[in-house]
Short mmCIF file of C-alpha atoms in Angstrom, two decimals:
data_model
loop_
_atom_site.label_atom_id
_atom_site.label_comp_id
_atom_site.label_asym_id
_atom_site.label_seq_id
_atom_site.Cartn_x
_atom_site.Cartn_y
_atom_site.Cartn_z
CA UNK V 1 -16.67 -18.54 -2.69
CA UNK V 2 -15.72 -15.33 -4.32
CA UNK V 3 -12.96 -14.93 -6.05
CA UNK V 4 -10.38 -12.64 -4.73
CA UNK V 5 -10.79 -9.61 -7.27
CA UNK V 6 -10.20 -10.56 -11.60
CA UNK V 7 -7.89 -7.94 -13.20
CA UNK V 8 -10.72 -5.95 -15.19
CA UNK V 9 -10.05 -5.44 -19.01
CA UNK V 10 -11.44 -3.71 -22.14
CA UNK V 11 -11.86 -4.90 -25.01
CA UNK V 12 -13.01 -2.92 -28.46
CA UNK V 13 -13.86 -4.77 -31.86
CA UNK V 14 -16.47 -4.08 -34.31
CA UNK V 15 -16.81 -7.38 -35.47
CA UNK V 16 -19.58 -9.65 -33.07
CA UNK V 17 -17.32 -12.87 -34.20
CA UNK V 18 -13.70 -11.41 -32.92
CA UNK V 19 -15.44 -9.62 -30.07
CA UNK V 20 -17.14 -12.81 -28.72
CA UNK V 21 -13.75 -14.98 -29.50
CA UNK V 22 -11.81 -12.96 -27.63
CA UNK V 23 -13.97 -11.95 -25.12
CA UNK V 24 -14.37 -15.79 -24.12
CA UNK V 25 -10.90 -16.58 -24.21
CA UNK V 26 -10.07 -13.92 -21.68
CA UNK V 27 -12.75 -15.13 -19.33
CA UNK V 28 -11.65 -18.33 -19.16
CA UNK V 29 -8.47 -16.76 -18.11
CA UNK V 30 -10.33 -15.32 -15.02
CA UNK V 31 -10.09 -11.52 -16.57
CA UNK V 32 -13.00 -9.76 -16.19
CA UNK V 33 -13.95 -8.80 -19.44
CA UNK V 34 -15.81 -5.53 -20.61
CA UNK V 35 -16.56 -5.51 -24.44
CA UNK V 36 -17.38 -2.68 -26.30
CA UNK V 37 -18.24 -2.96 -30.18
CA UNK V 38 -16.55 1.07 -31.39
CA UNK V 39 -14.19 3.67 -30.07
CA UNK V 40 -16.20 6.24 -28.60
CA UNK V 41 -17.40 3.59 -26.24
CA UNK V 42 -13.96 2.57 -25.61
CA UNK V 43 -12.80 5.92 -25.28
CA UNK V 44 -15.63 6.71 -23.05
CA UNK V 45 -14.95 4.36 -20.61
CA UNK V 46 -11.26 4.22 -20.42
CA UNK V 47 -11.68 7.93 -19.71
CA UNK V 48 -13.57 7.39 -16.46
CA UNK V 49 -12.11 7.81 -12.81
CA UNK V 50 -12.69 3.92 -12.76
CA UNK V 51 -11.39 2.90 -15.96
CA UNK V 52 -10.14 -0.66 -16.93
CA UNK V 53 -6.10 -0.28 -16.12
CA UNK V 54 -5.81 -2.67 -19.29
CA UNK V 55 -7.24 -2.35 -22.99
CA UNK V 56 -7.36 -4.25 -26.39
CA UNK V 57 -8.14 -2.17 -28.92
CA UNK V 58 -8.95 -3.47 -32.49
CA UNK V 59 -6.75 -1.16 -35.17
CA UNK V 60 -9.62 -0.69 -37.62
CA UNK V 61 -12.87 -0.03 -36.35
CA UNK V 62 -15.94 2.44 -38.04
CA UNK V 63 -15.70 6.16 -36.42
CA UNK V 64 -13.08 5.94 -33.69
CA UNK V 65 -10.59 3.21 -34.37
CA UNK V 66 -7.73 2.42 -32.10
CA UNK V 67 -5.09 4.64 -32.73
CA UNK V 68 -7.50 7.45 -32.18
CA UNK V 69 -8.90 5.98 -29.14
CA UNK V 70 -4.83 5.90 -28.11
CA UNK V 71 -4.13 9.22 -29.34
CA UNK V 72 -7.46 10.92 -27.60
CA UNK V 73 -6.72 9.15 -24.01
CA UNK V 74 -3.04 10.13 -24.11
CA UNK V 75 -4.35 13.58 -24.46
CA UNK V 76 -6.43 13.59 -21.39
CA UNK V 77 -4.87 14.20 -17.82
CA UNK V 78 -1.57 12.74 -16.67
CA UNK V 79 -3.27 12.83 -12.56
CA UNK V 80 -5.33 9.14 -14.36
CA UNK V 81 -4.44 5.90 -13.66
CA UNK V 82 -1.75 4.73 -16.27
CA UNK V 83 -3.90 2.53 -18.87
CA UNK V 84 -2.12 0.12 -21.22
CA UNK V 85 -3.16 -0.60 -23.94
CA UNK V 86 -2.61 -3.48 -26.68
CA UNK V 87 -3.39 -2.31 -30.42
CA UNK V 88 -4.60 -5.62 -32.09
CA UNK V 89 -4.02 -5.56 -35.96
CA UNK V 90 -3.42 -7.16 -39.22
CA UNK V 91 -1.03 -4.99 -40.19
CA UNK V 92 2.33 -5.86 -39.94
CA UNK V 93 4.41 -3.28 -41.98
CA UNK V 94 6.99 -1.69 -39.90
CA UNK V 95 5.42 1.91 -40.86
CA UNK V 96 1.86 0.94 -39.46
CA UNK V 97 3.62 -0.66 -36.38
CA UNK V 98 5.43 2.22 -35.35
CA UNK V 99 2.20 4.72 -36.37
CA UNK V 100 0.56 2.39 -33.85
CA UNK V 101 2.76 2.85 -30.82
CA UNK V 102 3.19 6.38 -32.14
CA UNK V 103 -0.19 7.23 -31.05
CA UNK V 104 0.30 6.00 -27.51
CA UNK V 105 -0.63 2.12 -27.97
CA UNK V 106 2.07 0.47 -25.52
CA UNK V 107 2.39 -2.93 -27.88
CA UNK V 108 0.45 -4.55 -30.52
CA UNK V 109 -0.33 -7.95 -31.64
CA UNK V 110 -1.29 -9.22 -35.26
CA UNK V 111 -5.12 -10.45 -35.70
CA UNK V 112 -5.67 -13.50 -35.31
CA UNK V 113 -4.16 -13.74 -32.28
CA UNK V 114 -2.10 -16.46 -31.31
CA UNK V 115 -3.64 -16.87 -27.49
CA UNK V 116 -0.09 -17.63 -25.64
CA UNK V 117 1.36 -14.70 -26.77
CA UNK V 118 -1.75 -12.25 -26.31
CA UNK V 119 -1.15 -14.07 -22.94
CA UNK V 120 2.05 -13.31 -22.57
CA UNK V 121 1.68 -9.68 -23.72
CA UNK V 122 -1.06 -8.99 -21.40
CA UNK V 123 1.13 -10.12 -18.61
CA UNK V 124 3.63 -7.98 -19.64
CA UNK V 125 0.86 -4.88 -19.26
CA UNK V 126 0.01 -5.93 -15.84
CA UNK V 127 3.87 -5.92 -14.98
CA UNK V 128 4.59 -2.61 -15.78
CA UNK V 129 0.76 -1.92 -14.11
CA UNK V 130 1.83 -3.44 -11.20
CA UNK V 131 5.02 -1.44 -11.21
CA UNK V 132 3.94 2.17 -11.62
CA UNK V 133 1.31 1.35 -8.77
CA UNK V 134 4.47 0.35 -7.11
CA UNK V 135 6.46 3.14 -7.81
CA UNK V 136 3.55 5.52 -7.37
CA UNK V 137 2.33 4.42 -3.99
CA UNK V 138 6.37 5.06 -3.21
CA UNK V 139 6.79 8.60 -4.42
CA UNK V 140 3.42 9.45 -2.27
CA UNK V 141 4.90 7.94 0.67
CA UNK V 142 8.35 9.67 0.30
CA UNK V 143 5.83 12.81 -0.41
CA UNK V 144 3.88 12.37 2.95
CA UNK V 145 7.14 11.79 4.91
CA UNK V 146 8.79 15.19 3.51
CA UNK V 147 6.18 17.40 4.25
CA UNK V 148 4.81 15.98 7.60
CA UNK V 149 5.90 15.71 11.14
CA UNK V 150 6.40 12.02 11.83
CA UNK V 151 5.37 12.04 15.29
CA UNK V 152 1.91 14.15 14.58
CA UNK V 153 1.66 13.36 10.92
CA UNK V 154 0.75 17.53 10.84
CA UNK V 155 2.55 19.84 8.19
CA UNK V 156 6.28 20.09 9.35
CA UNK V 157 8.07 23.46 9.98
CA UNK V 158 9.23 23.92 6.27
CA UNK V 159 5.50 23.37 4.62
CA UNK V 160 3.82 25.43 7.37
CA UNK V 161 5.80 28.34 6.72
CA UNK V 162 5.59 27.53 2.65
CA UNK V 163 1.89 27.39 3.37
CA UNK V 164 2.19 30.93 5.17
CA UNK V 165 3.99 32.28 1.89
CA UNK V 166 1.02 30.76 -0.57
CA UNK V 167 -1.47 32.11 1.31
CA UNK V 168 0.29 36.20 1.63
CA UNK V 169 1.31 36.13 -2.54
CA UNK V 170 -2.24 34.47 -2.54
CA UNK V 171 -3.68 37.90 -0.57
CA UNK V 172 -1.64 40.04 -2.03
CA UNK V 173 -2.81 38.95 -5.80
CA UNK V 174 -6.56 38.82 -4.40
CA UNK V 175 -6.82 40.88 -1.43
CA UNK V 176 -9.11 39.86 1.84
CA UNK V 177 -7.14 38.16 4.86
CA UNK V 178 -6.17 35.94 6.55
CA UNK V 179 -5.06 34.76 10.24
CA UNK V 180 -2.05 32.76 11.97
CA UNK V 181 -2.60 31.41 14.88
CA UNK V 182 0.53 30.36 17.13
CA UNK V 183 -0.27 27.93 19.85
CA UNK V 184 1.95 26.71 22.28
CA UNK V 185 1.49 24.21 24.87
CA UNK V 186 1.24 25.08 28.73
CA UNK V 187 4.09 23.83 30.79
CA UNK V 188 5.21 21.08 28.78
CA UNK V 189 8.39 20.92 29.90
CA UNK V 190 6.96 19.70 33.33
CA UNK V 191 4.80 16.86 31.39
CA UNK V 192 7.92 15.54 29.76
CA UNK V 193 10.26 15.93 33.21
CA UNK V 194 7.05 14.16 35.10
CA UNK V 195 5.62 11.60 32.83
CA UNK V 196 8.87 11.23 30.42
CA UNK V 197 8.91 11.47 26.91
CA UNK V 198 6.58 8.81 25.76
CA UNK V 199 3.65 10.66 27.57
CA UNK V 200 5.18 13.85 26.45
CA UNK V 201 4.73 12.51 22.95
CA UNK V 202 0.91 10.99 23.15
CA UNK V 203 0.54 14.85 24.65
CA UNK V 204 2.03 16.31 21.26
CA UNK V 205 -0.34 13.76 19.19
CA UNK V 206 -3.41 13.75 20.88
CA UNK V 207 -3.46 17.36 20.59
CA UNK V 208 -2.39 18.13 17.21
CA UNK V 209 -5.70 15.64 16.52
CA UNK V 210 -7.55 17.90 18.52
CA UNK V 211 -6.65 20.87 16.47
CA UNK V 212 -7.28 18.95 13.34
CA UNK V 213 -10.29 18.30 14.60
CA UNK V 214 -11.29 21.96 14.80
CA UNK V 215 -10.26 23.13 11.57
CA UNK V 216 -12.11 24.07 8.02
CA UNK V 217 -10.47 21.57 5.48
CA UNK V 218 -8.58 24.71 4.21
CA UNK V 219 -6.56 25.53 7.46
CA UNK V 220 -3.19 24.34 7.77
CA UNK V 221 -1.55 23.30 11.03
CA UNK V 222 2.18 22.86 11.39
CA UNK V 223 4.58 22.02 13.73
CA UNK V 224 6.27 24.97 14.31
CA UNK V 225 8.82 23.66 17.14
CA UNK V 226 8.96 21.14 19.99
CA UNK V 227 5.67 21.82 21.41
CA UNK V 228 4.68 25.14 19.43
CA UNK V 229 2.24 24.66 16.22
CA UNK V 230 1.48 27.23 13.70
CA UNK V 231 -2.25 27.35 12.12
CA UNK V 232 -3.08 29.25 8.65
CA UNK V 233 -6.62 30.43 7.97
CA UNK V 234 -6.97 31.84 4.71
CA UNK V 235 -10.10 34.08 4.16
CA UNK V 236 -10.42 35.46 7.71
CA UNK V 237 -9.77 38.28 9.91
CA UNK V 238 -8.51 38.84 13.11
CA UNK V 239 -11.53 37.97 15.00
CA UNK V 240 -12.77 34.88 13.22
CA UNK V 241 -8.92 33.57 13.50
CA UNK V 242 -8.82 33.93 17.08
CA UNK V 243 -13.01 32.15 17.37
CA UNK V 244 -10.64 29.52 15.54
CA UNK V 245 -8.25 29.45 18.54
CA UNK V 246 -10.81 29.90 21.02
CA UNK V 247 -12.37 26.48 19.72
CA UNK V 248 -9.40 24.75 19.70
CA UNK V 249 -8.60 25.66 23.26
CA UNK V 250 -11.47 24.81 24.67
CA UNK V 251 -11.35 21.85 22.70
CA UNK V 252 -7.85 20.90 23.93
CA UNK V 253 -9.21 21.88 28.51
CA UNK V 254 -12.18 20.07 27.66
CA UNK V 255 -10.69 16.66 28.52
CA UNK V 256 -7.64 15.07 29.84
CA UNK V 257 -5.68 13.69 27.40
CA UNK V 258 -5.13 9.08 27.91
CA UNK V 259 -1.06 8.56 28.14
CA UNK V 260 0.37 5.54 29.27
CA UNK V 261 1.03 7.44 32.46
CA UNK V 262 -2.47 7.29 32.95
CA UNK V 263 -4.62 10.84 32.27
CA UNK V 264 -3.18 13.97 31.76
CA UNK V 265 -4.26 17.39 31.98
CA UNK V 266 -3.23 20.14 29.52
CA UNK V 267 -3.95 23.35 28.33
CA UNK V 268 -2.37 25.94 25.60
CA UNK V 269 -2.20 29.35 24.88
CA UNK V 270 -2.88 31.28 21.41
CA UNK V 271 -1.58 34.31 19.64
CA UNK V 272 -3.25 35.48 16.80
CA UNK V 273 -2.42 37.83 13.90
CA UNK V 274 -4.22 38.50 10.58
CA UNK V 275 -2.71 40.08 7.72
CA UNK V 276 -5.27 42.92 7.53
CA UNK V 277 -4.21 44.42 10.60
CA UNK V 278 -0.62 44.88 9.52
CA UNK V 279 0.40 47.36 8.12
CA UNK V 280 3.22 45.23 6.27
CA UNK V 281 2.68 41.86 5.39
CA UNK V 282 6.44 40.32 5.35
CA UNK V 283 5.73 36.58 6.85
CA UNK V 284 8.56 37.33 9.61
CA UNK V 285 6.35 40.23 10.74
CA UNK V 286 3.39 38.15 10.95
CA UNK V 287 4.84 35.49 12.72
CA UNK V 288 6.61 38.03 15.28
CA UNK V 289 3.35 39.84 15.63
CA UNK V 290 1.25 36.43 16.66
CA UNK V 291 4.35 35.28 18.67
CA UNK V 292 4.51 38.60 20.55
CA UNK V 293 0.10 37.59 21.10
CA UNK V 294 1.29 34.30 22.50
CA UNK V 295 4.06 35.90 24.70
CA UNK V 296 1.06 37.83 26.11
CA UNK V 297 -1.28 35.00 26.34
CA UNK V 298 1.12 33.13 28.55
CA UNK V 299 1.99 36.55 30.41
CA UNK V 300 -2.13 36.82 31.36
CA UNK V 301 -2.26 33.34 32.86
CA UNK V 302 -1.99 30.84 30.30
CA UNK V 303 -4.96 28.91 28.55
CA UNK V 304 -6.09 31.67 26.55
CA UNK V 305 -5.92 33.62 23.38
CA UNK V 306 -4.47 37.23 22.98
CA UNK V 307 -5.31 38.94 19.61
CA UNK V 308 -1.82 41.01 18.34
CA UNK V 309 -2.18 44.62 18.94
CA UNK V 310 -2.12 46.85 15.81
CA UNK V 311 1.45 48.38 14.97
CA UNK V 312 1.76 51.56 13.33
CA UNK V 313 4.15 51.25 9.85
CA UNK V 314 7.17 52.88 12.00
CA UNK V 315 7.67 50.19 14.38
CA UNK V 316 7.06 47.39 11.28
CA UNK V 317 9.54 48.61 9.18
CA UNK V 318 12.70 47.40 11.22
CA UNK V 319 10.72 44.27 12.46
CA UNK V 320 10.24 43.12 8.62
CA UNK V 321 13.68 43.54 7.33
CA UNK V 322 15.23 41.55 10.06
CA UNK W 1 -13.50 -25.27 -43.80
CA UNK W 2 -10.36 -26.30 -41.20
CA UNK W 3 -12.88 -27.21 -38.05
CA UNK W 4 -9.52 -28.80 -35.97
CA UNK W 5 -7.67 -25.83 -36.37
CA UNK W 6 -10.21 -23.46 -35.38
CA UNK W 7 -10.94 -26.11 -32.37
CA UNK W 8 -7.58 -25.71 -31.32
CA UNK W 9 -7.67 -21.75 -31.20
CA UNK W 10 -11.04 -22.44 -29.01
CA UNK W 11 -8.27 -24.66 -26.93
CA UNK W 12 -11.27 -27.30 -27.70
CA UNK W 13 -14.05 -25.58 -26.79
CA UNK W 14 -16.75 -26.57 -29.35
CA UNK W 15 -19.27 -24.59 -28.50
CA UNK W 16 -17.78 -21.91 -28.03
CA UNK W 17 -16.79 -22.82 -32.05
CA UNK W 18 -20.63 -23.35 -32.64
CA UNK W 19 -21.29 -19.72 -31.28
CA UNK W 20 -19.46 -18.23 -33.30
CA UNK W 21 -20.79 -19.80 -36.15
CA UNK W 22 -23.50 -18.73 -35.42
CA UNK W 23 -22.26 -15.09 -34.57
CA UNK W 24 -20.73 -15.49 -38.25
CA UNK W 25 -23.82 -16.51 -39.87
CA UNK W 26 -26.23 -13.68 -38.20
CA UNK W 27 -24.06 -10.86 -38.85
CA UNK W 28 -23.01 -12.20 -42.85
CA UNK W 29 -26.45 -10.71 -43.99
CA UNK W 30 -25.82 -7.12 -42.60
CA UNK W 31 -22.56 -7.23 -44.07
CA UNK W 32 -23.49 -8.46 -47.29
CA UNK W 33 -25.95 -5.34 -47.46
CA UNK W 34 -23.04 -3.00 -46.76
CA UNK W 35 -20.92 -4.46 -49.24
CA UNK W 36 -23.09 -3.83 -51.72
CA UNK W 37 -23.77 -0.86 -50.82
CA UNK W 38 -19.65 -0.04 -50.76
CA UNK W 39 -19.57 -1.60 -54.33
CA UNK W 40 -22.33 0.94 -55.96
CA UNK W 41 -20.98 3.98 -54.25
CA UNK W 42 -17.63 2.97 -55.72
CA UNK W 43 -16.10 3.29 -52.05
CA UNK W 44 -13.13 1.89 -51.82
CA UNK W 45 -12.61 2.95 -48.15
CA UNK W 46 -15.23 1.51 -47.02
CA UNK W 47 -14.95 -1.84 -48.79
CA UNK W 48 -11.71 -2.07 -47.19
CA UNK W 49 -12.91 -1.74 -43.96
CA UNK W 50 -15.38 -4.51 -44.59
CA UNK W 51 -13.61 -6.46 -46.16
CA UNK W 52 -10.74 -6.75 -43.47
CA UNK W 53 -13.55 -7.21 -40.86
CA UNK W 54 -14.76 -9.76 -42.83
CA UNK W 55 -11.27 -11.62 -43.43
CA UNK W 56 -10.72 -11.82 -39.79
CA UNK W 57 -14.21 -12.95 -38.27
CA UNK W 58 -13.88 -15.51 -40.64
CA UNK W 59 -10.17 -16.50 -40.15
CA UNK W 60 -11.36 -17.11 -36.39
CA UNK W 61 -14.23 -19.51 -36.92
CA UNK W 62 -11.92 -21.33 -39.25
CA UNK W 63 -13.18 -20.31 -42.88
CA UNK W 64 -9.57 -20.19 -44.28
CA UNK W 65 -11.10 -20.21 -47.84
CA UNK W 66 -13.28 -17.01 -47.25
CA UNK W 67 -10.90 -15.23 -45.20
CA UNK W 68 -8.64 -16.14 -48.29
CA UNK W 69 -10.85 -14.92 -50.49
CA UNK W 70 -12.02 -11.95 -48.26
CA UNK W 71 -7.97 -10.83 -48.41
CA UNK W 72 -8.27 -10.57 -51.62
CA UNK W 73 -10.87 -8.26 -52.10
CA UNK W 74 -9.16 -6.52 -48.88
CA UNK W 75 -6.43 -6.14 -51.08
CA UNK W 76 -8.46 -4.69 -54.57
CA UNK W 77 -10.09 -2.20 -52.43
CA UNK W 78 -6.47 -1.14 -50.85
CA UNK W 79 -5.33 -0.45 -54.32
CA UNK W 80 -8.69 1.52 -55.20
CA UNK W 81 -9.01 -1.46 -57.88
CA UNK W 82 -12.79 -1.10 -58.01
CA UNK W 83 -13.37 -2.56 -61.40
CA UNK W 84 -12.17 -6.36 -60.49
CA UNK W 85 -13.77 -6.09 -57.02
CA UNK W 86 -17.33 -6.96 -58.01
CA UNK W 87 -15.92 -10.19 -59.29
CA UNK W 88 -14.23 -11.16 -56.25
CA UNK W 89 -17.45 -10.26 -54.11
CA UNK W 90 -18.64 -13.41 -56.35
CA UNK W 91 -16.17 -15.07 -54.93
CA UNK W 92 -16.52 -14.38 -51.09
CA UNK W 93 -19.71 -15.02 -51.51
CA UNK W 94 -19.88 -18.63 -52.82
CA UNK W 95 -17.10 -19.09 -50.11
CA UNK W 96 -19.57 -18.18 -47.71
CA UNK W 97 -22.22 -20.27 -48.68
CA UNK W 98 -20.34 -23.23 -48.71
CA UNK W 99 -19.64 -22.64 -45.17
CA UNK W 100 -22.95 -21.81 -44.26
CA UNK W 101 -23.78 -25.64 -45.74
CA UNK W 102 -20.72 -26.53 -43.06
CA UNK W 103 -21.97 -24.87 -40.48
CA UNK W 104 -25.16 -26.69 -41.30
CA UNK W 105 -24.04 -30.24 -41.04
CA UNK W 106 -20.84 -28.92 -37.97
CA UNK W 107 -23.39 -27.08 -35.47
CA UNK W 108 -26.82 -27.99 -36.32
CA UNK W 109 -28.07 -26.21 -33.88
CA UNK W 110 -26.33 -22.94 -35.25
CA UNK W 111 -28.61 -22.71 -38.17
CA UNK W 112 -31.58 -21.07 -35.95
#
């Protein structure tokens, strides 16, 4: 039977004898053991995506000893996996100690190792391993929770509309376009007073999947409002934004959507703006300009898309310093 | 050479004990080469290096005589003492050929 997965570790030592020594004691602790004979190897591998989370590194090696290796990976990106790493030495002056966790090592141990306490010190690596996964895995959580909406798990209201500012300082650094798209579900209202809120909510879901769906990996949908979601496009114009919205609609008719109530029918309606075709680019104008598209949408019958109509400067003036 | 003491850091294991005798034995031969070469450059660095390598392989199979003696010379090549460092190198080396005539009769087998 396999075992359930051996913490994997490194371990760098020029000498064969000390290599092989310590490599076998650490297998017979179930680790599984990765032994490298310099520090460029080391370094070369603890550098990877994939690395070993935890590392014994001999002090004094030929080329690259350990406190380089220590110094060179503490250099590299912060976005790695933490590794810790265990300097193993004969020196024992205080000077060389603290040079040694000067250069990044997290703890050292004198050569030859007494095994209980490289045992003990290696447990005490995978501790505070164990507890930055911990703490990491919590802070992306938290992350996740503060910039989605917990019932669609799309962009809330304050990330859409910080993904609307990016993308204008973005355009107005770079030039190009780009389109919003404000979509708005048909008669909701009646699906929540009909089939109550549970259905309402497997409506909101299913369909901010849908638009998901039908989105480049580089459009942003948000939810704007109760059942009103707000789509960036960067790098488009008016008509390729609204070919966007055109897909998603068609997308969202297509089929009726499984509630507990059973099957449900629903439909939306689309406004689109793009930048380009404003003649200021204030986000409040933007978003009034697509809302004022929507407004028509659901004016000409619902389940449709209405591109905004070009305003001359006069009439976006006023609208942009509201 | 202490052969229950080093047993005891192998937590028993004797052959893992026998090898790294053998480990020991292959590798003395390279390092003897690079010794000497370390003495007639006069580089003390380097005989440092190899000497503290040296010290510890052989503190772990148990050779508390030649890691003795390999301190030593650790030590004379710290202090860029190159004139009395040929005469330990005398030293460390009948150390290690007393071992090698341990390892002999400890891990027959090793000898190969």
């Amino acid at each position: 039977m396999e075992k359930i997965s051996k913490f994997r570790i490194l371990i760098a030592d020029d000498s064969p004898v000390s290599r092989r020594m310590l490599e076998a004691f650490l297998v017979k602790r179930d680790y599984d053991v990765i032994s490298v004979a310099d520090g460029e190897e080391a370094l070369r591998l603890l550098s990877r995506e994939d690395a070993p989370r935890l590392a014994v590194l001999d002090w004094m090696m030929p080329g690259l000893d350990g406190i380089s290796v220590c110094r060179k990976l503490r250099e590299q990106s912060e976005d790695k996996p933490y590794v810790y790493i265990l300097l193993l030495t004969a020196r024992t002056e205080k000077a060389d100690v603290l040079r040694g966790l000067d250069s990044g090592a997290d703890d050292y141990i004198t050569k030859p190792f007494d095994p209980p306490e490289l045992l003990a010190r290696l447990s005490v690596g995978r501790r505070i391993l164990d507890l930055q996964d911990k703490l990491i895995a919590a802070r992306d959580e938290l992350h996740f929770r503060a910039s989605h909406d917990t019932l669609t798990g799309v962009s809330n209201r304050a990330v859409i509309l910080e993904t609307l500012r990016r993308e204008q300082f973005r355009q107005e650094r770079e030039g190009g376009s780009f389109g919003i798209i404000m979509v708005d579900l048909d008669h909701f209202k009646s699906v929540n007073d009909t089939y109550g809120h549970l259905c309402g909510d497997a409506v909101l879901q299913e369909t901010a999947k849908i638009m998901q769906a039908s989105l480049r990996p580089y459009d942003v949908v948000g939810r704007y409002g109760g059942e009103e979601f707000l789509i960036v496009v960067p790098r488009s114009d008016a008509p390729s934004a609204q070919r966007v919205a055109e897909r998603i609609r068609k997308a969202i008719a297509a089929k009726p959507i499984i509630t507990p109530a059973g099957e449900i029918r629903v439909t939306a309606s689309f406004g689109v703006a793009a930048s380009s075709d404003a003649s200021g680019t204030e986000s409040q104008h933007l978003l009034q300009r697509a809302d004022d598209a929507l407004y028509r949408a659901k004016q000409n019958g619902r389940n449709r898309s209405e591109l905004a109509l070009a305003s001359p400067l006069s009439e976006a003036a006023p609208l942009a310093s509201n | 050479m202490d052969v229950a003491q080093a047993l005891e850091r192998m937590e028993g294991d004797r052959e893992l004990l026998a090898e790294l005798a053998h480990l020991f034995t292959d590798e003395w031969p390279k390092s003897a080469v690079e010794i000497e070469a370390g003495l007639k450059a006069g580089d003390t660095t380097l005989l440092e290096r190899l000497a503290h390598g040296l010290k510890g392989a052989a503190a772990n199979v148990g050779a508390e005589r030649l890691s003795t003696a390999a301190l030593e010379m650790e030590k004379m090549s710290t202090a860029r003492n190159l004139k009395s460092i040929p005469a330990q190198w005398e030293v460390v080396k009948k150390e290690a050929a007393a071992l090698f005539e341990e390892f002999e009769t400890l891990f027959p087998k090793a000898a190969h």
